[in-house]
Amino acid sequence: MNELSKSNPVVFAAGLGKTYEAKGKKVVALDGISLEVNAGEFVSVCGPSGCGKSTLLLILGLLLKQDEGSLKLSGTDVSDLSQSSKSSFRAEHIGFVFQDFHLIPYLSVMDNILVPSLAKPVENAADRARMLLSEMGIENRCDHLPSALSAGERQRTALVRALLLQPELILADEPTGNLDRENSTIVLDHLAGYTDRGGAVIMATHDNEAMERTGTRIVLDEGRQISSK
Amino acid sequence: MNAKTLVIREILHRRWSFVIGVVAVMVSVSCLLGSLALLERFDRATEQELGKINSETEKILKGHEDGIRKAMKGLGFNIHIYPEGQDLAEIYSKGYGEELMPESYVNKLAESKIVTVNHLLPRLTQMIEWPEGETSVLLFGIRGEEPIAHRSGKRKGELLDPVGEGEIALGYELHHRRNIKEGDSVEFRGKTLKVSKVHGRRGGIDDITAWVALPAVQEMLGKPGKINSILALECNCESLDRLGEVTREIMAILPNTQVIEVESRALARAQARNGAKALRIQEMENFVRDREKLRDLRAAFANFFVVLVTLLSLVCITYLTASNVRERIHEVGALCAIGLSHSKVLQVILSRAVLMGLIGALLSVALLSICGVILQSGGVFDLIGFDAYSWTALIIAVPLMSGAAAWLPAFFGARRAPAEVLRNE
């Protein structure tokens, strides 16, 4: 995991706002969201569908630019980074886990896990991938294509892919949304384990069990932060 | 794991669209190479045919020239030598000229080293009235052949029988109407002459001609020592410009004369052959012109066809890439989220199109080679006439064009905001 200054939170967002325009109408997706997430913190963002959870995660993951507010990730003000700098920053500091896994269908489990090394080459990436696969209990699946895996196995593969480069922050968008209870537990266990090792996880979810595993809960409604525990 | 693996696995995964792209490139490259080969083959066939016609023409023309030479040599040709001031129009209208020249000219020629002329016959001719016969007569004063001095002993024989002193030879109309026979005596302008010969019907001026010894005619006409022409028979020349050659030789000896050729069988044959030669040359020029027109037409059609097929092939690649990008939109989003830059993603998408071009070009060349072997036409590469640089340029240019065709959809695909496709809400 990358070294972080103790004084710098992994995420520091102040007054984030985002408005979409659809069919000439303005839709406020986020309105004045502020949050601070430190290393080792497991944060859930919850709320009803359309409340802005995914938008918040995409902004935090530098895939979407906020209209208002400031954002610092790992002590860096990322608001004005160029596209290529954002890509490099993502490769180095952020891991993504999606509800739909977004594995590459023609690559084996092992190759899918190694894709991030295309963005940021690292030594012994294959060894680390095998170790993580073993931790997830799917080391015997490393030569299989995603289509041959169960949903739980796919999500575990996606999780290993997110963890490969040891980012400081994992953004998980409904990671248990398509999983049964058993697989949800496995995934949440690993995310929690990751925070125990010093990583920060922000998870968008509306699964109560998943929320209960997190230390901090941010509740959104219609783009506004209505509570933070 | 590297980008190459990603590209190859993706191609294997969506192999049919890749195969369609490769086939499109193959069709385009094969059309280009095929049209080049066909045009070259046409050019070579034309060259071969032209060479054949050329060699046939050469052979025929050589035969013509030999034939003309043989004809000239065998038949010889005849010329008239007239005084320099003689109007030739008068000769063509009357059959003889009024201008006179000294009879000594024939002696001068006979004593020269002339080689192109075999027989010399001095003549004095005039249309006169034959009062005793009550008719017009073309009086021909002849004295027989003047022997050429440097050929004495090698004389080829008399070509025209001389008319003896006190004798006359008569054309058909002159003796037939009067029932005159050989050996009869006739009164001719106050002289009694013995008929030495009567000629059969010739159907021309000869039928009203009376041949008399030259001195008697000179006396009758009051033109002693004068003649109006010399007939030179069986002239022989080595070159085809026979009249020029014999004229040059005569003019060197008798500068105050002019020479015309008497129409002859040999001349007619030579003219016919020269006509045939001109026709043959014209035919050859027409052949070359027609072939050039046909070649231009073929080249224009081939160019149009190749450009059309290439454009269709490029459109096909553009469409296939657009379709591929649409299909991979989540994958592209995920790659961006993982941290791959837009340029890296663009590179991954374009690599597919570039590989389509490269494999298509290589397969086209291979296919052309196989076709060459199967059709036993051989030398397909020789026909196309590319050198190593041209082949290299083709193998580089085709993938580049393919990449260029894919660039727009690939660019927009790579630039599409990943948030649009990754957002759950």
XYZ file of C-alpha atoms in Angstrom:
654
model
C 0.000 0.000 0.000
C 1.239 3.500 -0.814
C 2.665 5.571 1.990
C 0.280 8.235 3.253
C 1.067 11.133 5.457
C -0.807 10.708 8.746
C -2.012 14.259 8.543
C -3.513 13.845 5.041
C -6.888 12.121 4.763
C -7.274 9.749 1.806
C -10.339 11.674 0.705
C -11.157 15.245 1.539
C -14.168 16.621 -0.230
C -15.893 19.885 0.502
C -19.180 21.071 -0.956
C -19.245 18.720 -3.941
C -22.030 19.489 -6.349
C -23.043 17.936 -9.639
C -25.929 18.740 -11.916
C -26.925 16.762 -15.007
C -28.888 18.086 -17.869
C -31.412 15.730 -19.392
C -33.889 16.764 -22.083
C -33.369 20.421 -21.254
C -34.090 19.860 -17.551
C -31.505 20.196 -14.853
C -31.255 17.329 -12.398
C -29.245 17.884 -9.247
C -27.300 14.685 -8.584
C -25.138 15.999 -5.751
C -25.566 19.072 -3.688
C -22.917 20.232 -1.233
C -21.482 16.896 -0.217
C -18.527 17.060 2.166
C -16.648 14.127 3.540
C -13.296 13.111 4.907
C -12.090 9.542 4.755
C -8.891 8.452 6.397
C -6.692 5.445 5.888
C -8.165 2.298 7.443
C -11.693 3.676 7.274
C -14.586 1.675 5.772
C -17.300 4.074 4.669
C -20.648 3.268 3.168
C -22.730 5.668 1.110
C -26.343 4.713 1.131
C -29.677 5.971 0.106
C -32.463 5.190 -2.321
C -31.844 4.616 -6.011
C -30.999 7.848 -7.819
C -29.851 9.591 -4.653
C -26.373 10.271 -6.090
C -24.335 7.374 -4.658
C -22.751 6.334 -7.957
C -22.219 9.960 -8.987
C -20.331 10.580 -5.772
C -18.155 7.518 -6.350
C -17.448 8.485 -9.964
C -16.407 11.977 -8.832
C -14.210 10.515 -6.115
C -12.756 8.134 -8.714
C -11.979 11.056 -11.069
C -14.228 9.609 -13.761
C -16.582 12.549 -13.473
C -15.807 16.158 -12.708
C -17.796 17.935 -10.022
C -19.440 21.232 -10.884
C -18.869 22.652 -7.450
C -16.641 22.042 -4.462
C -13.116 20.904 -3.976
C -11.596 17.481 -3.826
C -8.305 16.276 -2.466
C -7.238 12.669 -2.754
C -4.211 11.454 -0.816
C -3.315 15.072 -0.176
C -3.426 16.074 -3.849
C -5.895 18.609 -5.155
C -7.246 16.636 -8.101
C -9.820 19.140 -9.308
C -7.676 20.566 -12.081
C -5.673 17.538 -13.152
C -5.502 16.766 -16.869
C -7.173 13.625 -18.222
C -3.872 11.759 -18.528
C -2.830 12.827 -14.995
C -6.174 11.629 -13.689
C -5.609 8.270 -15.407
C -2.164 7.957 -13.814
C -3.574 9.024 -10.472
C -6.337 6.425 -10.676
C -3.864 3.704 -11.590
C -1.680 4.584 -8.616
C -4.149 5.453 -5.861
C -7.652 4.146 -6.610
C -9.205 0.728 -7.136
C -12.712 0.210 -8.480
C -15.232 -2.528 -7.787
C -18.511 -2.394 -9.730
C -21.861 -4.059 -9.191
C -21.647 -5.535 -12.705
C -18.002 -6.543 -12.199
C -16.947 -5.184 -15.622
C -14.506 -7.980 -16.180
C -13.122 -8.268 -19.691
C -14.986 -11.223 -21.166
C -12.189 -12.624 -23.360
C -9.459 -12.547 -20.722
C -8.888 -15.287 -18.189
C -9.297 -14.550 -14.485
C -5.530 -14.133 -14.166
C -5.291 -11.787 -17.142
C -8.255 -9.757 -15.918
C -6.519 -9.298 -12.612
C -3.304 -8.240 -14.352
C -4.971 -5.591 -16.573
C -4.136 -2.750 -14.110
C -0.455 -3.561 -14.651
C -0.932 -2.183 -18.196
C -1.543 1.217 -16.611
C 1.109 0.910 -13.935
C 3.634 -1.867 -14.423
C 4.677 -3.485 -11.146
C 7.124 -6.196 -10.284
C 5.834 -9.650 -9.368
C 2.292 -8.710 -10.350
C 1.482 -12.328 -11.247
C 2.757 -13.600 -7.861
C 0.697 -11.041 -6.022
C -2.330 -11.902 -8.162
C -1.953 -15.585 -7.276
C -1.649 -14.741 -3.600
C -4.790 -12.618 -3.674
C -6.661 -15.296 -5.646
C -5.666 -17.782 -3.022
C -6.888 -15.452 -0.270
C -10.198 -15.165 -2.097
C -10.402 -18.923 -2.550
C -10.512 -18.872 -6.345
C -6.912 -19.770 -7.193
C -8.204 -22.819 -9.078
C -10.147 -20.501 -11.412
C -7.259 -18.434 -12.650
C -7.332 -19.837 -16.207
C -11.108 -19.613 -16.576
C -12.956 -17.004 -18.530
C -15.394 -14.786 -16.585
C -18.300 -16.500 -18.338
C -17.336 -19.731 -16.548
C -17.478 -18.123 -13.092
C -20.318 -17.651 -10.670
C -21.358 -14.105 -9.754
C -19.513 -14.372 -6.444
C -16.378 -15.582 -8.159
C -16.594 -12.773 -10.666
C -16.923 -10.181 -7.933
C -14.013 -11.713 -6.050
C -11.994 -11.550 -9.276
C -12.975 -7.884 -9.677
C -11.924 -7.295 -6.063
C -8.533 -8.907 -6.635
C -8.109 -6.735 -9.735
C -8.862 -3.631 -7.629
C -6.417 -4.719 -4.946
C -3.536 -5.708 -7.242
C -1.768 -2.332 -7.279
C -2.421 -1.816 -3.530
C -4.318 1.470 -3.902
C -4.987 3.725 -0.907
C -8.665 3.958 -1.795
C -11.146 1.407 -3.044
C -14.394 2.668 -4.454
C -16.997 -0.071 -4.500
C -20.279 0.632 -6.252
C -22.907 -1.822 -4.959
C -20.342 -4.626 -4.767
C -22.850 -7.037 -3.236
C -25.788 -5.963 -5.371
C -25.687 -9.070 -7.539
C -24.475 -11.531 -4.899
C -26.092 -14.008 -2.556
C -25.602 -13.712 1.170
C -22.637 -16.048 1.320
C -20.720 -14.316 -1.451
C -21.689 -10.891 -0.099
C -20.147 -11.848 3.205
C -16.944 -13.012 1.529
C -16.620 -9.777 -0.440
C -17.405 -7.601 2.597
C -14.932 -9.598 4.662
C -12.214 -8.869 2.161
C -13.061 -5.208 1.944
C -13.029 -4.973 5.691
C -9.764 -6.882 5.789
C -8.333 -4.385 3.380
C -9.190 -1.469 5.655
C -7.609 -3.389 8.509
C -4.395 -3.340 6.482
C -4.596 0.447 6.175
C -6.618 0.954 3.024
C -9.692 3.153 2.777
C -12.908 1.836 1.282
C -15.933 3.841 0.198
C -18.824 1.604 -0.723
C -22.083 2.676 -2.263
C -24.814 0.299 -1.147
C -28.384 -0.007 -0.095
C -27.775 -3.384 1.534
C -28.301 -3.035 5.308
C -25.992 -5.909 6.140
C -23.244 -4.295 4.082
C -23.868 -0.955 5.783
C -23.538 -2.555 9.187
C -20.018 -3.740 8.293
C -18.833 -0.169 7.759
C -17.584 2.225 10.370
C -18.984 5.351 8.777
C -22.273 5.713 6.936
C -23.173 8.619 4.746
C -26.822 8.781 3.823
C -27.847 10.644 0.708
C -31.238 11.673 -0.507
C -31.815 13.478 -3.774
C -28.177 14.434 -3.876
C -28.037 15.858 -0.417
C -26.206 14.436 2.564
C -28.848 13.930 5.204
C -26.732 12.218 7.828
C -23.267 10.904 8.513
C -22.555 8.433 11.317
C -0.035 -9.381 -19.369
C 0.579 -6.768 -21.968
C -1.360 -4.767 -24.541
C -0.483 -7.292 -27.258
C -2.203 -10.089 -25.293
C -5.237 -7.876 -24.781
C -5.462 -7.127 -28.517
C -4.939 -10.732 -29.649
C -7.407 -12.186 -27.125
C -9.999 -9.635 -28.174
C -9.487 -10.489 -31.856
C -9.885 -14.198 -31.086
C -12.982 -13.450 -29.039
C -14.668 -11.396 -31.791
C -13.034 -13.281 -34.604
C -15.788 -13.055 -37.219
C -15.876 -9.286 -37.404
C -12.091 -9.384 -37.627
C -12.262 -11.960 -40.423
C -14.745 -9.766 -42.312
C -12.334 -6.850 -41.981
C -9.424 -8.976 -43.201
C -11.492 -10.179 -46.167
C -12.409 -6.570 -47.025
C -8.727 -5.640 -47.039
C -7.869 -8.744 -49.049
C -10.476 -7.904 -51.677
C -9.143 -4.382 -51.974
C -5.452 -5.361 -52.111
C -6.173 -8.281 -54.467
C -8.068 -5.922 -56.780
C -5.128 -3.550 -56.808
C -2.505 -6.248 -57.397
C -4.760 -8.167 -59.783
C -5.465 -5.115 -61.910
C -1.751 -4.284 -62.008
C -0.965 -7.857 -63.054
C -3.700 -7.907 -65.702
C -2.618 -4.590 -67.171
C 0.994 -5.749 -67.264
C -0.045 -9.026 -68.877
C -2.048 -7.080 -71.462
C 0.984 -4.868 -72.123
C 3.217 -7.878 -72.537
C 0.755 -9.690 -74.801
C 0.468 -6.537 -76.877
C 4.233 -6.182 -77.021
C 4.532 -9.814 -78.060
C 1.829 -9.469 -80.713
C 3.331 -6.228 -81.936
C 6.756 -7.858 -82.080
C 5.249 -10.705 -84.099
C 3.503 -8.326 -86.490
C 6.679 -6.278 -86.718
C 8.780 -9.260 -87.543
C 6.170 -10.510 -90.056
C 6.061 -7.058 -91.616
C 9.845 -6.891 -91.719
C 9.886 -10.278 -93.394
C 7.173 -9.305 -95.875
C 8.779 -5.955 -96.638
C 12.170 -7.605 -97.046
C 10.483 -10.034 -99.414
C 8.933 -7.079 -101.233
C 12.255 -5.338 -101.571
C 13.921 -8.515 -102.785
C 10.994 -9.040 -105.151
C 11.327 -5.509 -106.468
C 15.052 -5.977 -106.945
C 14.527 -9.291 -108.687
C 11.777 -7.820 -110.825
C 13.953 -4.899 -111.783
C 16.904 -7.130 -112.407
C 14.979 -9.675 -114.408
C 12.797 -7.322 -116.365
C 14.891 -4.243 -116.385
C 13.114 -1.011 -117.066
C 12.966 1.435 -119.901
C 13.560 5.154 -119.997
C 13.244 7.968 -122.494
C 15.891 10.625 -122.730
C 14.517 13.921 -124.034
C 16.086 17.314 -124.660
C 16.152 19.496 -121.567
C 13.588 21.987 -122.919
C 11.026 19.425 -123.977
C 7.570 19.982 -122.474
C 6.625 16.604 -121.064
C 2.925 17.443 -121.324
C 3.345 17.441 -125.095
C 4.839 13.964 -124.961
C 2.022 12.650 -122.770
C -0.596 14.132 -125.136
C 1.009 13.452 -128.536
C 3.251 10.493 -127.805
C 6.374 12.350 -128.948
C 8.079 15.693 -128.511
C 8.940 18.435 -130.993
C 12.196 19.466 -129.323
C 15.312 18.087 -130.948
C 18.768 17.117 -129.805
C 21.882 16.053 -131.693
C 22.011 12.420 -132.774
C 25.599 12.500 -131.473
C 24.197 12.310 -127.910
C 23.553 8.640 -128.384
C 27.128 8.125 -129.481
C 28.359 10.078 -126.437
C 26.377 7.805 -124.135
C 27.482 4.693 -125.982
C 31.102 5.710 -125.646
C 30.781 6.487 -121.914
C 31.307 4.085 -119.016
C 27.573 3.985 -118.336
C 26.579 0.851 -116.400
C 22.881 1.292 -115.697
C 21.755 1.188 -119.324
C 21.966 -1.849 -121.609
C 20.498 -0.738 -124.951
C 20.368 2.698 -126.617
C 17.950 3.418 -129.452
C 17.948 6.937 -130.999
C 14.607 7.998 -132.488
C 13.104 10.774 -134.543
C 9.335 10.767 -134.494
C 6.694 12.990 -136.028
C 3.051 12.743 -137.059
C 2.873 13.379 -140.784
C 0.513 12.976 -143.706
C 1.025 10.038 -146.066
C -0.346 11.597 -149.251
C -0.025 8.414 -151.273
C -1.862 6.452 -148.624
C -4.296 9.295 -147.861
C -3.871 8.989 -144.112
C -1.929 10.331 -141.128
C 1.068 8.344 -140.074
C 3.298 8.426 -137.046
C 6.653 8.303 -138.697
C 9.276 6.615 -136.601
C 12.890 7.017 -137.666
C 15.022 4.320 -136.041
C 18.466 3.085 -136.622
C 18.662 0.023 -134.383
C 20.706 -0.338 -131.232
C 23.804 1.746 -130.653
C 26.360 -0.643 -129.149
C 27.821 0.462 -125.822
C 31.584 0.637 -126.277
C 32.772 -0.773 -122.940
C 30.462 -3.782 -123.332
C 31.541 -4.760 -126.837
C 31.591 -8.505 -127.133
C 29.073 -8.821 -124.290
C 26.082 -7.545 -126.220
C 22.827 -8.945 -124.980
C 21.251 -9.140 -128.381
C 19.065 -6.940 -130.536
C 16.010 -5.662 -128.791
C 14.472 -3.939 -131.741
C 15.041 -5.013 -135.296
C 16.499 -2.119 -137.307
C 14.779 -1.112 -140.546
C 17.135 -1.329 -143.438
C 17.972 1.376 -145.967
C 15.042 1.723 -148.462
C 12.712 -0.335 -146.316
C 9.607 0.383 -144.287
C 7.692 -1.497 -141.553
C 3.988 -0.784 -141.277
C 1.484 -0.892 -138.438
C -1.741 -2.872 -138.789
C -4.064 -0.076 -139.933
C -1.561 1.084 -142.534
C -1.131 -2.262 -144.309
C -4.429 -3.985 -143.615
C -6.756 -1.459 -145.290
C -4.549 -1.296 -148.330
C -3.886 -5.006 -148.445
C -0.133 -4.458 -148.379
C 2.030 -7.532 -147.808
C 5.630 -7.992 -146.798
C 7.863 -7.653 -149.871
C 5.481 -5.194 -151.573
C 6.765 -1.781 -152.561
C 4.965 1.360 -151.440
C 5.272 5.006 -152.318
C 6.005 6.990 -149.194
C 6.318 10.758 -149.548
C 7.925 10.452 -152.941
C 10.198 7.535 -152.090
C 9.688 3.946 -153.093
C 10.234 1.726 -150.073
C 10.111 -2.017 -149.740
C 7.803 -3.285 -146.984
C 10.121 -5.296 -144.738
C 7.528 -6.109 -142.087
C 3.844 -5.776 -141.421
C 2.754 -5.863 -137.765
C -0.326 -7.456 -136.325
C -2.993 -5.466 -134.447
C -1.627 -3.993 -131.213
C -4.608 -1.808 -130.361
C -2.643 1.435 -130.006
C -0.648 4.113 -131.747
C 1.618 1.383 -133.157
C -1.226 0.466 -135.538
C -0.770 3.795 -137.460
C 3.033 3.880 -137.147
C 5.486 3.516 -140.005
C 9.089 2.641 -139.092
C 11.761 3.856 -141.472
C 15.558 4.070 -141.210
C 16.618 7.140 -139.206
C 18.726 8.834 -141.910
C 15.819 8.593 -144.406
C 13.396 10.086 -141.869
C 15.880 12.883 -141.007
C 16.034 13.648 -144.701
C 12.221 13.411 -145.202
C 11.604 15.781 -142.281
C 14.495 18.070 -143.096
C 16.180 17.445 -139.722
C 19.535 15.956 -140.565
C 21.634 14.721 -137.606
C 18.728 15.349 -135.183
C 16.677 13.091 -133.009
C 13.961 13.866 -130.509
C 14.531 11.023 -128.058
C 16.728 8.132 -127.055
C 15.037 5.010 -125.781
C 17.222 3.263 -123.220
C 16.116 -0.329 -122.674
C 16.671 -2.833 -119.864
C 18.153 -0.423 -117.417
C 19.375 -2.160 -114.298
C 19.944 -0.597 -110.924
C 20.892 -2.078 -107.564
C 18.951 0.381 -105.436
C 15.206 0.762 -105.226
C 15.572 4.380 -106.351
C 16.309 3.112 -109.812
C 15.139 6.167 -111.771
C 17.225 8.428 -109.546
C 20.239 6.220 -109.991
C 20.013 5.999 -113.787
C 19.144 9.718 -114.082
C 22.217 10.685 -112.062
C 24.427 8.603 -114.353
C 22.894 9.968 -117.589
C 22.873 13.571 -116.397
C 26.561 13.309 -115.635
C 27.149 12.513 -119.317
C 24.318 14.481 -120.977
C 23.530 17.414 -118.716
C 21.151 19.041 -121.245
C 18.637 16.247 -121.153
C 15.825 14.972 -119.016
C 14.854 11.408 -118.201
C 11.424 9.833 -117.725
C 10.559 6.246 -117.024
C 8.329 4.305 -119.360
C 5.482 2.577 -117.535
C 6.450 -1.035 -117.135
C 5.287 -4.244 -115.496
C 8.173 -4.036 -113.058
C 7.209 -0.502 -112.116
C 3.593 -1.498 -111.617
C 4.718 -4.401 -109.456
C 7.028 -2.163 -107.448
C 4.243 0.351 -106.969
C 1.890 -2.383 -105.840
C 4.469 -3.633 -103.401
C 5.162 -0.184 -102.079
C 1.427 0.225 -101.635
C 1.291 -3.044 -99.727
C 4.169 -1.890 -97.562
C 2.446 1.400 -96.794
C -0.765 -0.487 -96.013
C 1.050 -2.863 -93.711
C 2.721 0.009 -91.889
C -0.624 1.759 -91.590
C -2.208 -1.403 -90.226
C 0.559 -1.703 -87.659
C 0.116 1.907 -86.583
C -3.629 1.332 -86.299
C -2.981 -1.771 -84.200
C -0.717 0.162 -81.841
C -3.207 3.025 -81.597
C -6.148 0.688 -80.971
C -4.178 -1.204 -78.342
C -3.215 2.026 -76.616
C -6.851 3.122 -76.578
C -7.913 -0.247 -75.186
C -5.156 -0.140 -72.592
C -6.149 3.369 -71.493
C -9.737 2.220 -71.218
C -8.756 -0.822 -69.186
C -6.467 1.257 -66.955
C -9.207 3.823 -66.355
C -11.706 1.091 -65.489
C -9.172 -0.671 -63.259
C -8.361 2.587 -61.465
C -12.026 3.342 -60.919
C -12.716 -0.211 -59.753
C -9.719 -0.314 -57.403
C -10.578 3.082 -55.897
C -14.212 2.032 -55.457
C -13.313 -1.297 -53.845
C -10.727 0.388 -51.615
C -13.264 2.978 -50.474
C -15.817 0.246 -49.760
C -13.184 -1.700 -47.874
C -12.278 1.371 -45.796
C -15.949 2.062 -45.095
C -16.292 -1.565 -44.029
C -13.360 -1.200 -41.614
C -14.795 2.051 -40.256
C -18.136 0.357 -39.692
C -16.580 -2.739 -38.112
C -14.515 -0.576 -35.765
C -17.549 1.513 -34.812
C -19.444 -1.678 -34.143
C -16.529 -3.104 -32.150
C -16.256 0.052 -30.047
C -20.000 -0.008 -29.364
C -19.736 -3.627 -28.271
C -16.758 -2.878 -26.019
C -18.086 0.263 -24.462
C -18.212 -1.210 -20.917
C -14.793 -2.728 -21.397
C -13.416 0.649 -22.482
C -15.066 2.268 -19.444
C -13.566 -0.353 -17.121
C -10.102 0.067 -18.673
C -10.316 3.823 -18.120
C -11.499 3.313 -14.541
C -8.578 0.967 -13.914
C -6.233 3.746 -14.996
C -5.453 3.185 -18.658
C -5.070 6.505 -20.449
C -7.288 7.427 -23.395
C -4.296 7.162 -25.723
C -3.548 3.648 -24.498
C -7.179 2.630 -25.021
C -7.124 4.255 -28.481
C -3.971 2.311 -29.264
C -5.625 -0.968 -28.217
C -8.668 -0.312 -30.442
C -6.623 0.871 -33.431
C -4.260 -2.099 -33.194
C -7.147 -4.311 -34.224
C -7.714 -2.351 -37.455
C -3.992 -2.140 -38.176
C -3.715 -5.912 -37.762
C -6.686 -6.337 -40.109
C -4.773 -4.354 -42.729
C -1.491 -6.173 -42.165
C -2.959 -9.676 -42.216
C -5.224 -8.775 -45.157
C -2.271 -7.456 -47.169
C -0.071 -10.489 -46.387
C -2.881 -12.941 -47.166
C -3.597 -11.158 -50.460
C 0.014 -11.526 -51.526
C -0.037 -15.183 -50.474
C -3.336 -15.756 -52.294
C -1.970 -14.165 -55.438
C 1.066 -16.464 -55.291
C -1.162 -19.516 -54.887
C -3.370 -18.361 -57.785
C -0.237 -17.918 -59.873
C 0.816 -21.493 -59.138
C -2.682 -22.962 -59.665
C -3.290 -21.091 -62.916
C 0.256 -21.938 -63.944
C 0.610 -18.374 -65.122
C 3.732 -18.139 -62.968
C 5.633 -14.961 -62.409
C 2.654 -13.145 -60.890
C 5.092 -11.078 -58.869
C 7.111 -10.503 -61.994
C 3.918 -9.309 -63.717
C 3.111 -6.848 -60.942
C 6.657 -5.598 -61.298
C 7.084 -4.410 -57.696
C 10.549 -4.236 -56.245
C 11.305 -4.932 -52.588
C 10.652 -1.289 -51.658
C 7.241 -1.298 -53.337
C 6.227 -4.499 -51.559
C 7.409 -3.045 -48.254
C 5.519 0.182 -48.976
C 2.359 -1.825 -49.737
C 2.677 -3.919 -46.583
C 3.131 -0.723 -44.548
C 0.572 1.430 -46.381
C -2.346 -1.001 -46.156
C -2.317 -1.297 -42.324
C -1.863 2.476 -42.059
C -4.889 3.077 -44.291
C -6.835 0.542 -42.320
C -5.826 2.287 -39.085
C -6.799 5.646 -40.577
C -10.230 4.281 -41.522
C -10.721 3.080 -37.939
C -9.389 6.236 -36.345
C -12.606 8.239 -35.983
C -14.764 5.574 -34.310
C -11.780 4.483 -32.200
C -11.087 8.065 -31.139
C -14.666 8.756 -30.116
C -14.895 5.379 -28.398
C -11.726 5.975 -26.391
C -12.779 9.523 -25.556
C -16.247 8.584 -24.367
C -16.608 9.456 -20.725
C -16.413 6.173 -18.735
C -18.848 7.567 -16.186
C -21.623 7.354 -18.795
C -21.348 3.600 -19.040
C -20.235 2.739 -15.506
C -22.904 4.670 -13.656
C -25.565 2.461 -12.128
C -28.129 5.179 -11.631
